[in-house]
Coordinates of C-alpha atoms in Angstrom, one line a residue:
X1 CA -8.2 -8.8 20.7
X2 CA -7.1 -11.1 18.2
X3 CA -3.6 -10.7 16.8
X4 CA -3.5 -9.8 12.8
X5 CA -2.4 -12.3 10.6
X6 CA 0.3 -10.6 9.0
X7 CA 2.5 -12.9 6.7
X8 CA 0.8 -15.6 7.6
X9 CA 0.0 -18.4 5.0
X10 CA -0.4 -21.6 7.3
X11 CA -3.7 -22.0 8.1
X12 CA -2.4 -24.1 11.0
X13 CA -0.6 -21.6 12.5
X14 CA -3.5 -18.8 11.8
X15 CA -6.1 -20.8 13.6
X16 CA -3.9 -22.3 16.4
X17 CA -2.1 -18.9 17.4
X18 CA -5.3 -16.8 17.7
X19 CA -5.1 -14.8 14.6
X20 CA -8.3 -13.1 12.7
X21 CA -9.6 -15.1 10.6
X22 CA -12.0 -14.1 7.1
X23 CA -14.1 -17.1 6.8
X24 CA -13.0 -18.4 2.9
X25 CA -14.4 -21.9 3.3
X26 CA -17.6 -21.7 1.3
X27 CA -15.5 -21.1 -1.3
X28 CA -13.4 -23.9 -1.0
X29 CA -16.1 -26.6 -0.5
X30 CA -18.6 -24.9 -3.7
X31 CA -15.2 -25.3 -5.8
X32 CA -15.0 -29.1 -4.3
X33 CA -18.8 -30.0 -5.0
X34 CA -18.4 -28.7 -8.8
X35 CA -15.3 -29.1 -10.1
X36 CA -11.9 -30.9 -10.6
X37 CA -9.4 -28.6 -11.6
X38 CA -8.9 -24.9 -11.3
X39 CA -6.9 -22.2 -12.0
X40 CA -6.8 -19.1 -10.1
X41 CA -5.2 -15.8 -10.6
X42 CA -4.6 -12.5 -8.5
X43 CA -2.0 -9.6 -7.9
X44 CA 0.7 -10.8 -5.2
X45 CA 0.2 -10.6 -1.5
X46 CA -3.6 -11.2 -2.0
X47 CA -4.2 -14.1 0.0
X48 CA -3.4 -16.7 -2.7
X49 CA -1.3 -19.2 -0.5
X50 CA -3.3 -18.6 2.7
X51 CA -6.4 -20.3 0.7
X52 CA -4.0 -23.0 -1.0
X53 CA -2.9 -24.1 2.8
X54 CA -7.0 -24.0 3.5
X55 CA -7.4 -26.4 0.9
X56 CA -4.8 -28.2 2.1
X57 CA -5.9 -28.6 5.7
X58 CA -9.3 -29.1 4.5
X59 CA -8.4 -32.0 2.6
X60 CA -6.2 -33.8 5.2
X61 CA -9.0 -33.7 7.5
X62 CA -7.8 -31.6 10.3
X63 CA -11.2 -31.1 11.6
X64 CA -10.8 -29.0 14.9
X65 CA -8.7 -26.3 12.6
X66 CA -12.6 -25.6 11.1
X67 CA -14.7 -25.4 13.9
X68 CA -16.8 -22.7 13.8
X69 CA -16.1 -22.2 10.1
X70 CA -19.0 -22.6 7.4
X71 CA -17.6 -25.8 6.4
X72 CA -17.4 -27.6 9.2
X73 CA -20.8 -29.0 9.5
X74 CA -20.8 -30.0 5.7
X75 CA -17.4 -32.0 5.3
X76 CA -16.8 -35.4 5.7
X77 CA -13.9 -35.6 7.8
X78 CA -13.9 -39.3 7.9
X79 CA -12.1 -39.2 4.7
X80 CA -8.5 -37.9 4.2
X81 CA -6.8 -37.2 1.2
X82 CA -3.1 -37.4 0.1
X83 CA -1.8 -33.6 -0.6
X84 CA 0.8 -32.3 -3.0
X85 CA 2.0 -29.4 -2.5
X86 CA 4.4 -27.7 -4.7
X87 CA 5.3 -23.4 -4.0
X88 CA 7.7 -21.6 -6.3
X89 CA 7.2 -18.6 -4.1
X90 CA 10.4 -19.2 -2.4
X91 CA 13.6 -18.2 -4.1
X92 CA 14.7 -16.9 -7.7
X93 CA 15.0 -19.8 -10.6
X94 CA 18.0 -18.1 -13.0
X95 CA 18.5 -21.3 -15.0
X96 CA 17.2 -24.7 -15.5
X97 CA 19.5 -26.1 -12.7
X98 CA 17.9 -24.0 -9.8
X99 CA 14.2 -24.5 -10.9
X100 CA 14.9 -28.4 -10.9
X101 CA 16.0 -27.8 -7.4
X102 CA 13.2 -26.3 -6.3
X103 CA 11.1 -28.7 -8.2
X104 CA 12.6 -31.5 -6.3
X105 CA 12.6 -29.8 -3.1
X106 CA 8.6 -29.7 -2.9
X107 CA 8.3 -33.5 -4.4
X108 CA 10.3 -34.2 -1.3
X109 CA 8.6 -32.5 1.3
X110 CA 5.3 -34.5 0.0
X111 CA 7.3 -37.6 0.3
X112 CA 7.8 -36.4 3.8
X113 CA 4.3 -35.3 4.2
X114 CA 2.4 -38.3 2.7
X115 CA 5.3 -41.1 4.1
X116 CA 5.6 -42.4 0.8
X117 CA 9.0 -42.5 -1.9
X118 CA 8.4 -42.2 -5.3
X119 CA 9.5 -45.4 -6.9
X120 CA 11.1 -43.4 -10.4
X121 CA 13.2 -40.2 -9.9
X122 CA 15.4 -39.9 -12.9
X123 CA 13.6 -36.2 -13.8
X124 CA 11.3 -34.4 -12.1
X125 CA 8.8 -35.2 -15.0
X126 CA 8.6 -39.1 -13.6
X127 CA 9.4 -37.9 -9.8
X128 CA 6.0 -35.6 -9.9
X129 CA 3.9 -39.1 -12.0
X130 CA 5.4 -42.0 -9.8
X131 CA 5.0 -39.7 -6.6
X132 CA 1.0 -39.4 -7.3
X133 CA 0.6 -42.7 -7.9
X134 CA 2.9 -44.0 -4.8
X135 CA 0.0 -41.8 -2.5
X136 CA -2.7 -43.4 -4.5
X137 CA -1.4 -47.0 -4.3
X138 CA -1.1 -46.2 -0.2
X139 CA -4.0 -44.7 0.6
X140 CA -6.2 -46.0 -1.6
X141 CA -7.8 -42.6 -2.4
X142 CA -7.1 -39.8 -5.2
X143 CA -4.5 -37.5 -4.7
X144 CA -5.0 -33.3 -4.1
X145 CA -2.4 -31.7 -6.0
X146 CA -2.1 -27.7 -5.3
X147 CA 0.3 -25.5 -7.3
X148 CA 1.1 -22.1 -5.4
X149 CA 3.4 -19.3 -7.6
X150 CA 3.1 -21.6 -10.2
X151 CA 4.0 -18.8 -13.1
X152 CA 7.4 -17.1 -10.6
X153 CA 9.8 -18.4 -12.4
X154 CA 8.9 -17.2 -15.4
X155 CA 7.9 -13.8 -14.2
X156 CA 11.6 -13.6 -12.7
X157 CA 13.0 -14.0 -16.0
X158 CA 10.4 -11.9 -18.0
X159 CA 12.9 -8.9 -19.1
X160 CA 15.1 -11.8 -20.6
X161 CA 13.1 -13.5 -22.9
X162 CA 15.5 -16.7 -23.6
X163 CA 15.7 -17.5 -20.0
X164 CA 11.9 -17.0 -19.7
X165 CA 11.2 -18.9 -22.8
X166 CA 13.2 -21.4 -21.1
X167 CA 11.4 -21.7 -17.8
X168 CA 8.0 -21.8 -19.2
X169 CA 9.3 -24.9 -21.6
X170 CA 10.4 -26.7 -18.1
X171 CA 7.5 -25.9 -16.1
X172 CA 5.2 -27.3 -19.3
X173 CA 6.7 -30.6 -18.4
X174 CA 6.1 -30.5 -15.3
X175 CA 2.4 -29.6 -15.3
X176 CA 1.9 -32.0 -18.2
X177 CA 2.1 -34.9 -15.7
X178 CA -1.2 -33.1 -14.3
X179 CA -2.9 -34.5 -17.4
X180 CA -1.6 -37.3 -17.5
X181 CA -2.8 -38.7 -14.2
X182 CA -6.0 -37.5 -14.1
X183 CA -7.4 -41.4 -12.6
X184 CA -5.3 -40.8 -9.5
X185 CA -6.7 -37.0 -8.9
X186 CA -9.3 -35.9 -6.7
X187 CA -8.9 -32.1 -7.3
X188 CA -6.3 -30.2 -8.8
X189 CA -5.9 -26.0 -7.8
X190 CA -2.9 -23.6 -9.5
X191 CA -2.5 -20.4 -8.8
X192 CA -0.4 -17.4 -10.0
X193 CA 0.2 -14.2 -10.6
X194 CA -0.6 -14.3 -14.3
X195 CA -2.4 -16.5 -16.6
X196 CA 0.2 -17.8 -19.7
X197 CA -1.4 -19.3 -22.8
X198 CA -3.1 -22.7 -22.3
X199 CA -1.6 -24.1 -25.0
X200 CA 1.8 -23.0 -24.5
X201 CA 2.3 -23.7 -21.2
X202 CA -0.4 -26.6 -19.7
X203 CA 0.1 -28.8 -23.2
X204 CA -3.6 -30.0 -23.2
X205 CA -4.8 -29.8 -19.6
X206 CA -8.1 -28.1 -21.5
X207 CA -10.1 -28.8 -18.7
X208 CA -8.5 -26.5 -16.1
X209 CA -11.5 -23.9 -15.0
X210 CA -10.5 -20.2 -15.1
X211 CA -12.4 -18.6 -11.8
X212 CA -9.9 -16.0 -12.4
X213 CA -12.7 -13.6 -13.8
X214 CA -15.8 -15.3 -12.2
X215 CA -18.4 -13.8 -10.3
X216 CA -19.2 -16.5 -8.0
X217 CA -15.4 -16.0 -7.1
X218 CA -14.5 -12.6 -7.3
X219 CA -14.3 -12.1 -3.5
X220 CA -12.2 -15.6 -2.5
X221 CA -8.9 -13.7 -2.2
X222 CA -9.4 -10.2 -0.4
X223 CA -11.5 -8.4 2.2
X224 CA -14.9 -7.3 1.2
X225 CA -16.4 -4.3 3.1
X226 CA -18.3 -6.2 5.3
X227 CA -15.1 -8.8 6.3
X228 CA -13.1 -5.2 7.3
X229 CA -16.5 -3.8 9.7
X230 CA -16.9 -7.0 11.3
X231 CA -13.7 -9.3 11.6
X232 CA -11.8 -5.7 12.3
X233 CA -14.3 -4.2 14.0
X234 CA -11.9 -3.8 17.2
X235 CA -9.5 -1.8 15.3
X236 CA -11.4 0.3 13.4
X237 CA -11.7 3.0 16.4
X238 CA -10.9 6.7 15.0
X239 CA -10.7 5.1 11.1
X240 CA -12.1 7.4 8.6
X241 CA -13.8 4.6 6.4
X242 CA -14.4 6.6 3.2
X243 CA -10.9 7.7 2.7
X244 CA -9.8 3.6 3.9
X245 CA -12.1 2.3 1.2
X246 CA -10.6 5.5 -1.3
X247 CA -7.2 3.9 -0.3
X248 CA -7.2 0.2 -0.4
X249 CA -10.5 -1.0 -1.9
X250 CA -11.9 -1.1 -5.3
X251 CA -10.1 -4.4 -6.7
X252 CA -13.1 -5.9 -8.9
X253 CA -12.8 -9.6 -10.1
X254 CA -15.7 -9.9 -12.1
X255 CA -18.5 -7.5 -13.3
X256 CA -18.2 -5.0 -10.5
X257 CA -21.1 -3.0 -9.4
X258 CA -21.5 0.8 -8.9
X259 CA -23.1 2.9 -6.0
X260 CA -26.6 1.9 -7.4
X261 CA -25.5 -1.5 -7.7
X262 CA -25.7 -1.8 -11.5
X263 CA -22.9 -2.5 -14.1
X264 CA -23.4 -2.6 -17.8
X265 CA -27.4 -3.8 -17.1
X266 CA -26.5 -6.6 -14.8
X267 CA -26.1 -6.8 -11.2
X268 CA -22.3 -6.6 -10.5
X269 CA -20.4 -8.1 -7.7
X270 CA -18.8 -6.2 -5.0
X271 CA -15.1 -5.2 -4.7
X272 CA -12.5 -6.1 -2.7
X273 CA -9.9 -4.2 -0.3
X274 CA -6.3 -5.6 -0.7
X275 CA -6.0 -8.0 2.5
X276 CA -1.7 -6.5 2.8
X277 CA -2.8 -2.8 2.7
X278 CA -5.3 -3.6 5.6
X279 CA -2.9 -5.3 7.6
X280 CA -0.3 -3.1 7.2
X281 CA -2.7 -0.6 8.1
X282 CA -3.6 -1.4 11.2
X283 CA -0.1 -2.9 12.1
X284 CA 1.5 0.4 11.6
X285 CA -1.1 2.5 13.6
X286 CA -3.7 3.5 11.2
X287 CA -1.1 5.4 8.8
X288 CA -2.2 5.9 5.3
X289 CA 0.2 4.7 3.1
X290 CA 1.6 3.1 0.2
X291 CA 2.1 -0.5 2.0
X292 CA 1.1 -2.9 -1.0
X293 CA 2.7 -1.0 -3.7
X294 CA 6.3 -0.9 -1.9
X295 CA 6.8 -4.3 -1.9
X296 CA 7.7 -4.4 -4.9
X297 CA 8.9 -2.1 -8.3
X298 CA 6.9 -2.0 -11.6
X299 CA 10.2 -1.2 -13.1
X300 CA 9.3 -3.3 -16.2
X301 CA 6.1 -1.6 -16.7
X302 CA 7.3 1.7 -16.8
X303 CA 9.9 0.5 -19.2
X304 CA 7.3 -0.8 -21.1
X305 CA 5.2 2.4 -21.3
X306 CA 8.2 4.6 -22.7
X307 CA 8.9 2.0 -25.0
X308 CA 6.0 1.4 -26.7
X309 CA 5.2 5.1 -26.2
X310 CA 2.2 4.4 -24.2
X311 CA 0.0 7.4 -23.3
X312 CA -0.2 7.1 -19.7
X313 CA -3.6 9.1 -18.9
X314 CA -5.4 6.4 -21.1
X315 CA -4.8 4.4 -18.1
X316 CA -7.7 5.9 -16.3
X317 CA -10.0 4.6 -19.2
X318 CA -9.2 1.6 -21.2
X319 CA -11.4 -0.4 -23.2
X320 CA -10.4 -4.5 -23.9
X321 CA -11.1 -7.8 -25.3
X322 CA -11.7 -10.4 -22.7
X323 CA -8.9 -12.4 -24.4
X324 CA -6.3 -9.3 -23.8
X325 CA -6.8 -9.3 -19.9
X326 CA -7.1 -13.0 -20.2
X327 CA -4.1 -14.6 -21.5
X328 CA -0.3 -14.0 -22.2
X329 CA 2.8 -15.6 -23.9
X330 CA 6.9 -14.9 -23.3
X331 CA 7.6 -12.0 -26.5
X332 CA 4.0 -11.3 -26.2
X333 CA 2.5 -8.9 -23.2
X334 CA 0.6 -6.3 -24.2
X335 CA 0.6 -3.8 -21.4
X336 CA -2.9 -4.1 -20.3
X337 CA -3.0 -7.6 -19.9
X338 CA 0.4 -7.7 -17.5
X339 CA -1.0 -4.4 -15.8
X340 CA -4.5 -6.1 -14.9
X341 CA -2.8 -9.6 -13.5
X342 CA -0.2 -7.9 -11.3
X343 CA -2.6 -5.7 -9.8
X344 CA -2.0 -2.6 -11.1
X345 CA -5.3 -1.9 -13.1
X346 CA -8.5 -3.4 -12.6
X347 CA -12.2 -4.0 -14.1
X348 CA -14.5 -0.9 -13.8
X349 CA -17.1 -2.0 -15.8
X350 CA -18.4 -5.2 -18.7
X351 CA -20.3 -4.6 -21.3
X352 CA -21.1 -6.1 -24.6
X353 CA -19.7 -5.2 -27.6
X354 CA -21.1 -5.1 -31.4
X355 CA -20.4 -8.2 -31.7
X356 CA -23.2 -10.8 -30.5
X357 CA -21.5 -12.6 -27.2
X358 CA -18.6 -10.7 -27.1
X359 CA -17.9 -8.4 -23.7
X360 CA -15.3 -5.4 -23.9
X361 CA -13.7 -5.1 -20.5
X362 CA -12.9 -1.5 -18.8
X363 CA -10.0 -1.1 -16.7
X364 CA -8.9 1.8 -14.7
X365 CA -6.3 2.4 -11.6
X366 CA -8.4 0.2 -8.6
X367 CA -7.9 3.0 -6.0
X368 CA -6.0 6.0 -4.6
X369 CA -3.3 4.0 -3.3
X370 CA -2.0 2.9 -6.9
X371 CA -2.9 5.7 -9.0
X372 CA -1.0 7.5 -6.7
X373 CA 2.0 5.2 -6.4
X374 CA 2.1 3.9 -9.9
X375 CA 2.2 7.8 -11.0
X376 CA 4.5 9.0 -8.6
X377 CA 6.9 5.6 -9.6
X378 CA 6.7 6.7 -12.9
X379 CA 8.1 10.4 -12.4
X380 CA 10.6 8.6 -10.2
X381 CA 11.7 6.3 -12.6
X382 CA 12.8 9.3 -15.0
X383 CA 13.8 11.3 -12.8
X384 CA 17.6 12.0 -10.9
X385 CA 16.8 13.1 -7.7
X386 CA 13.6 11.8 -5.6
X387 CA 14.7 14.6 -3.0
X388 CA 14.1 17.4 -5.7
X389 CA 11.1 16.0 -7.3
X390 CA 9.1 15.8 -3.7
X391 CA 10.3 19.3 -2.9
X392 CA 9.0 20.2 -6.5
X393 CA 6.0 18.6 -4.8
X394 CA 5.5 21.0 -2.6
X395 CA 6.2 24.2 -4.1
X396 CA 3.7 22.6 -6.8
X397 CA 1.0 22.2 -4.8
X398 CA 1.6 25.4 -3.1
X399 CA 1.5 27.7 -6.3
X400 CA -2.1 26.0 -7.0
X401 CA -3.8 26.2 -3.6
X402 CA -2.2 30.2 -3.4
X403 CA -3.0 30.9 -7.1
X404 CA 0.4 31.7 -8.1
X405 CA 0.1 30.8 -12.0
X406 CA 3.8 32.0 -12.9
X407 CA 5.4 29.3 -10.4
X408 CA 4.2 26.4 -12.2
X409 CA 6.6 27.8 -15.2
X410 CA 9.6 27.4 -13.6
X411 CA 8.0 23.6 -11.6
X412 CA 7.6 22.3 -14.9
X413 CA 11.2 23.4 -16.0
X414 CA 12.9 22.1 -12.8
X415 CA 10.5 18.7 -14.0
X416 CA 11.9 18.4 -17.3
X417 CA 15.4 19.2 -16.1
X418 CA 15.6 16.4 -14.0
X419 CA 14.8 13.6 -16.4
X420 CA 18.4 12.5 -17.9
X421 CA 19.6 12.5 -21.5
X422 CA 19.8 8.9 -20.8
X423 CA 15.9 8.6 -20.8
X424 CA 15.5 9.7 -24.5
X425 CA 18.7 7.4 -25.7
X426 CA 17.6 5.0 -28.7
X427 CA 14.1 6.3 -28.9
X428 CA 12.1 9.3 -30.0
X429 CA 10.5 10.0 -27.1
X430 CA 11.4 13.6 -27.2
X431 CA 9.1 14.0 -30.4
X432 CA 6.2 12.5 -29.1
X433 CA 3.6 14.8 -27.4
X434 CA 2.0 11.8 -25.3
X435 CA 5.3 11.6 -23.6
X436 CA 5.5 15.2 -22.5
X437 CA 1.5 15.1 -21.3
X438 CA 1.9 11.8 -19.8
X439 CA 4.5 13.3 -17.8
X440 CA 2.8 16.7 -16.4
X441 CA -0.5 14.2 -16.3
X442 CA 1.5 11.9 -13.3
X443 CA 3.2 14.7 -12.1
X444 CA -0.1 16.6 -11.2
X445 CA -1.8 13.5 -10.3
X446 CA 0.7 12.6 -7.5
X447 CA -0.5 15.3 -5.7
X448 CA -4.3 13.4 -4.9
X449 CA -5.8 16.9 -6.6
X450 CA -8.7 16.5 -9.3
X451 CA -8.1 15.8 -13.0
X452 CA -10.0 15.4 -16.1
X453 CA -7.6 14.8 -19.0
X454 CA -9.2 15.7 -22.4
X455 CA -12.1 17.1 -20.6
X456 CA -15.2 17.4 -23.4
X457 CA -17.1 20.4 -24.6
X458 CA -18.9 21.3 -27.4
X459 CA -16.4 22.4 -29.2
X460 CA -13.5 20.1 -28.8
X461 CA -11.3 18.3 -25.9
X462 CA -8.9 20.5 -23.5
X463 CA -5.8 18.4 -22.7
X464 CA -6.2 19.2 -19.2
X465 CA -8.3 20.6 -16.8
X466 CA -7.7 20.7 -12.8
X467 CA -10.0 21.6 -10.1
X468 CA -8.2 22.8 -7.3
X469 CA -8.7 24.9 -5.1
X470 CA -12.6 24.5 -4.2
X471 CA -14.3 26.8 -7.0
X472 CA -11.1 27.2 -8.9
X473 CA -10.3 25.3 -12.5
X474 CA -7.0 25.5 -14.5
X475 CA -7.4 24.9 -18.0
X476 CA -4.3 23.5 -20.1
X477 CA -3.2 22.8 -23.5
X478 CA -0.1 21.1 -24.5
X479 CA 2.2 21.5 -27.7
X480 CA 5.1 20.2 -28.9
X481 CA 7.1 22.7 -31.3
X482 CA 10.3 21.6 -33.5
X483 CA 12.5 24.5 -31.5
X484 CA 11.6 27.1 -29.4
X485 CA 9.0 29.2 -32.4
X486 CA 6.5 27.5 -33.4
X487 CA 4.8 28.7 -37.0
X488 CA 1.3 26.8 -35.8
X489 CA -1.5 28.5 -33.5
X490 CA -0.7 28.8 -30.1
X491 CA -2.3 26.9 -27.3
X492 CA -3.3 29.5 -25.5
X493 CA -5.0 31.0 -28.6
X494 CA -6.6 27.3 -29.4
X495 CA -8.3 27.5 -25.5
X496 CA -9.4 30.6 -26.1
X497 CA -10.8 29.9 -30.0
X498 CA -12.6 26.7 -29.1
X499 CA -14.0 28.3 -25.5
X500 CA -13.2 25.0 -23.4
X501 CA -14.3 27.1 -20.6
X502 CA -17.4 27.7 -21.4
X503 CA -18.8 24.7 -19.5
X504 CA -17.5 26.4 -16.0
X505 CA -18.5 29.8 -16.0
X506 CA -20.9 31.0 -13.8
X507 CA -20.1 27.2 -12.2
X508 CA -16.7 28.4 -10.2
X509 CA -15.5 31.6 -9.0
X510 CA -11.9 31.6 -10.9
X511 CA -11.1 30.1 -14.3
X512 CA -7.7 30.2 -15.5
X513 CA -6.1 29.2 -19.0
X514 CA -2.4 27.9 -19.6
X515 CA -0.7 27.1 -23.2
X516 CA 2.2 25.5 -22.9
X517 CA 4.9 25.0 -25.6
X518 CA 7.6 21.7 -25.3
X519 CA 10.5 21.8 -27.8
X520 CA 12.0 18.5 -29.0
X521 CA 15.2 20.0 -29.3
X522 CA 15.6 21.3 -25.7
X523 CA 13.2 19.1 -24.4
X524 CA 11.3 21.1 -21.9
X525 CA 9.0 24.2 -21.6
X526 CA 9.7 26.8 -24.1
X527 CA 6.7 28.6 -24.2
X528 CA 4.4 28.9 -21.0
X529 CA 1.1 31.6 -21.3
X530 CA -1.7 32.2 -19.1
X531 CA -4.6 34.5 -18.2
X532 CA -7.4 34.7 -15.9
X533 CA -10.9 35.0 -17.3
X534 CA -13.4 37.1 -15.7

């Protein structure tokens, strides 16, 4: 059995050491044939360096690394090619000092790598220019250049906005050279996490091609459902595959396809599972589990969401402009965009807008793993105690699968209770009912149960509406009163008045209905009714 390739981002190493391999070459020599330089985008721990350090080997004409690999008949591996690498995955760049470091570190080990010295090393803006031409003038052939993380040190700054400003300014030019020595390049590839502004951060390198959102690319990072049933078809003994594709897959790159294969009137392409989840998976002994969402803390996001007083449910559904998901600049990230390049939402559906040409761009959670995560972070992230929100957990899920309606009162109470005056310093969160429904909304959620928020009828939208147990719906309506009265209709009566239940009798054997009251003064449940329709 071969061993999984866990961590591992030298294709040396992968193919020498007996690791699994997913065959990404085509990729890799269609992106050769057609193009000169490319920019590539995905969440982290996707795969992104492991197909850099293919490119790499591919290019330096280690032939007996590909045998047996779709390239290896169709290369000519009488021609090498000078590489220059440059990572920024390694380490944290807090000022201009460090990233000039690291900068400097990677020209080196090219130097190294290539046996060549740049002849002009008095920044790293002439170290990078002399360097490519000191490989051209020696080997008499264009140069590679490959750009791995190049966006980190920026992200690391992002919640200080001088610092990142700063970064981006340094790394401009850097990448400049790019441009400016496009005789001596063969191919150029960049990847990163996100995708900054063109114009603000490559300073004219127009003719970089985005394959982030392409279709003939959307599977070159990740495992498609095919790559898990055959390359891990040795460990897939005892796997329920349903709930491992509910888990890990559903990460869609480009116009994704549903069951019947159709997506906005166009064939779609298929989606991908994250390659760390699938690892981790089978590493840890088939345990479902949160593996790609732990490495690392959203904390910005969720600040992000409170701040700008996002309602957290329309997560599930929203609708964008191609250039939102696209593109970002330092000051300007609107949530959607930074939640769709790190991972964290990703396309359901294209379709066209009014507008002739124009495509609007669906995003929703990928799969179970990150709903639940992302939801479960977010109660987290306001609340005191993790120990009492997961035993609030329990006795939550236990008071809906037993039918014990007056329990969730005092769940909800305990909820509220254990979010800290600090959360609703220098904002009025407090007054906003989004807050309060995106709260109970991610609260539910964690539990994997079924919900519809603002769940359609004739007559108007309930709030909420949960299905759990089988043949049982809850119907909810939220309120948020001044104090603990309230001189406007109750929600209970507002249920009841518009008949949002209507649509589920004689389709489920119990149907109950909950109004529930939120003061902005106490900040909690003030007013919780409920009754059980025949």
């Amino acid at each position: 059995m071969k061993k999984l390739p866990l961590g591992i981002q030298n294709f040396d190493k992968l193919r020498k050491d007996n690791y699994l391999y997913i065959d990404k070459t085509e990729y890799a020599l269609k992106l050769i044939n057609e193009g000169t330089y490319y920019f590539l985008s995905r969440p982290r721990r996707f795969g992104k360096s492991l197909f850099l350090d293919t490119l790499k080997c591919l290019f330096e004409g280690t032939k007996q690394l590909f045998d047996g690999l779709y390239v290896y008949e169709k290369w000519d591996w009488n021609i090498k090619y000078p590489v220059i690498k440059i990572s920024f995955g390694a380490g944290i760049a807090k000022d201009t000092k460090k990233l000039t470091e690291m900068i400097n570190f990677n020209l080196r080990e090219s130097e190294t790598a290539n046996g060549v010295e740049a002849f002009d090393k008095s920044n790293y803006g002439t170290y990078f220019n002399s360097l490519i031409i000191s490989c051209y003038d020696k080997y008499k052939t264009p140069v590679v250049i490959l750009i791995d993380e190049y966006d980190k040190p920026i992200l690391d700054n992002l919640t200080d906005e001088s610092k990142a400003l700063e970064m981006r300014n340094n790394l401009r030019d850097l990448y400049s050279v790019i441009k400016d020595s496009d005789k001596y390049i063969k191919f150029a590839f960049l990847t990163g996490v996100s995708k900054f502004s063109k114009m603000n951060l490559f300073s004219g390198l127009n003719n970089l091609t985005d394959i982030t959102i392409d279709d003939r690319y959307a599977a070159i990072c990740g495992y498609t459902q095919n790559d898990v049933e055959t390359v891990f078809k040795e460990y897939l003994q005892g796997v329920d595959m349903e709930e491992l594709k509910r888990w890990y897959n559903g990460y869609s790159f480009g116009n994704p396809s549903n069951e019947s294969g159709e997506s906005a009137g166009t064939l779609g392409v298929e989606s991908v599972y994250n390659p760390y989840d699938i690892l981790l998976f089978f590493d840890k002994g088939k345990q479902f589990k949160s593996w790609w969402f732990e490495t690392g803390t959203p904390t910005f996001l969720i600040d992000m969401i409170r701040e700008k007083h996002y309602h957290l449910p329309d997560l599930e559904n929203i609708e964008v402009s191609e250039q939102v998901i696209n593109t970002f600049d330092v000051g300007n990230i609107p949530i959607e965009s930074l939640m769709f390049q790190t991972g964290y939402l990703t396309i359901k559906a294209i379709k066209p807008s009014r507008i002739p040409h124009i495509k609007r761009y669906c995003l929703g959670f990928p799969n179970f793993e990150v709903r639940y995560s992302f939801l479960s972070y977010f109660i987290d992230h306001l609340a005191e105690s993790y120990i009492s929100r997961g035993i609030n957990q329990d006795e939550l899920y236990g008071a809906l699968e037993e039918l014990k309606i007056e329990k969730l009162e005092s769940v909800l109470k305990t909820l509220f209770s254990s979010i800290p005056y600090t959360a609703y310093v220098k904002n009025d969160i407090a007054n906003y009912e989004g807050f309060y429904l995106s709260v109970v909304y991610a609260y539910f959620y964690s539990l994997g149960i079924d919900i519809t928020l603002e769940d359609v009828s004739s007559k108007g939208r309930a709030d909420m509406v949960i299905k759990f147990p089988a043949n049982t719906v809850y119907i909810l309506e939220f309120k948020v009163v001044e104090d603990d009265k309230s001189n406007t209709k109750k929600p209970l009566e507002q249920i009841k008045e518009k008949r949002y239940f209507e649509k589920y009798a004689g389709v489920v054997d119990k149907i109950f209905i909950i109004g529930v009251e939120f003061s902005k003064v106490q900040r909690n449940v003030v007013s919780f009714e409920w009754e059980q329709l025949n």
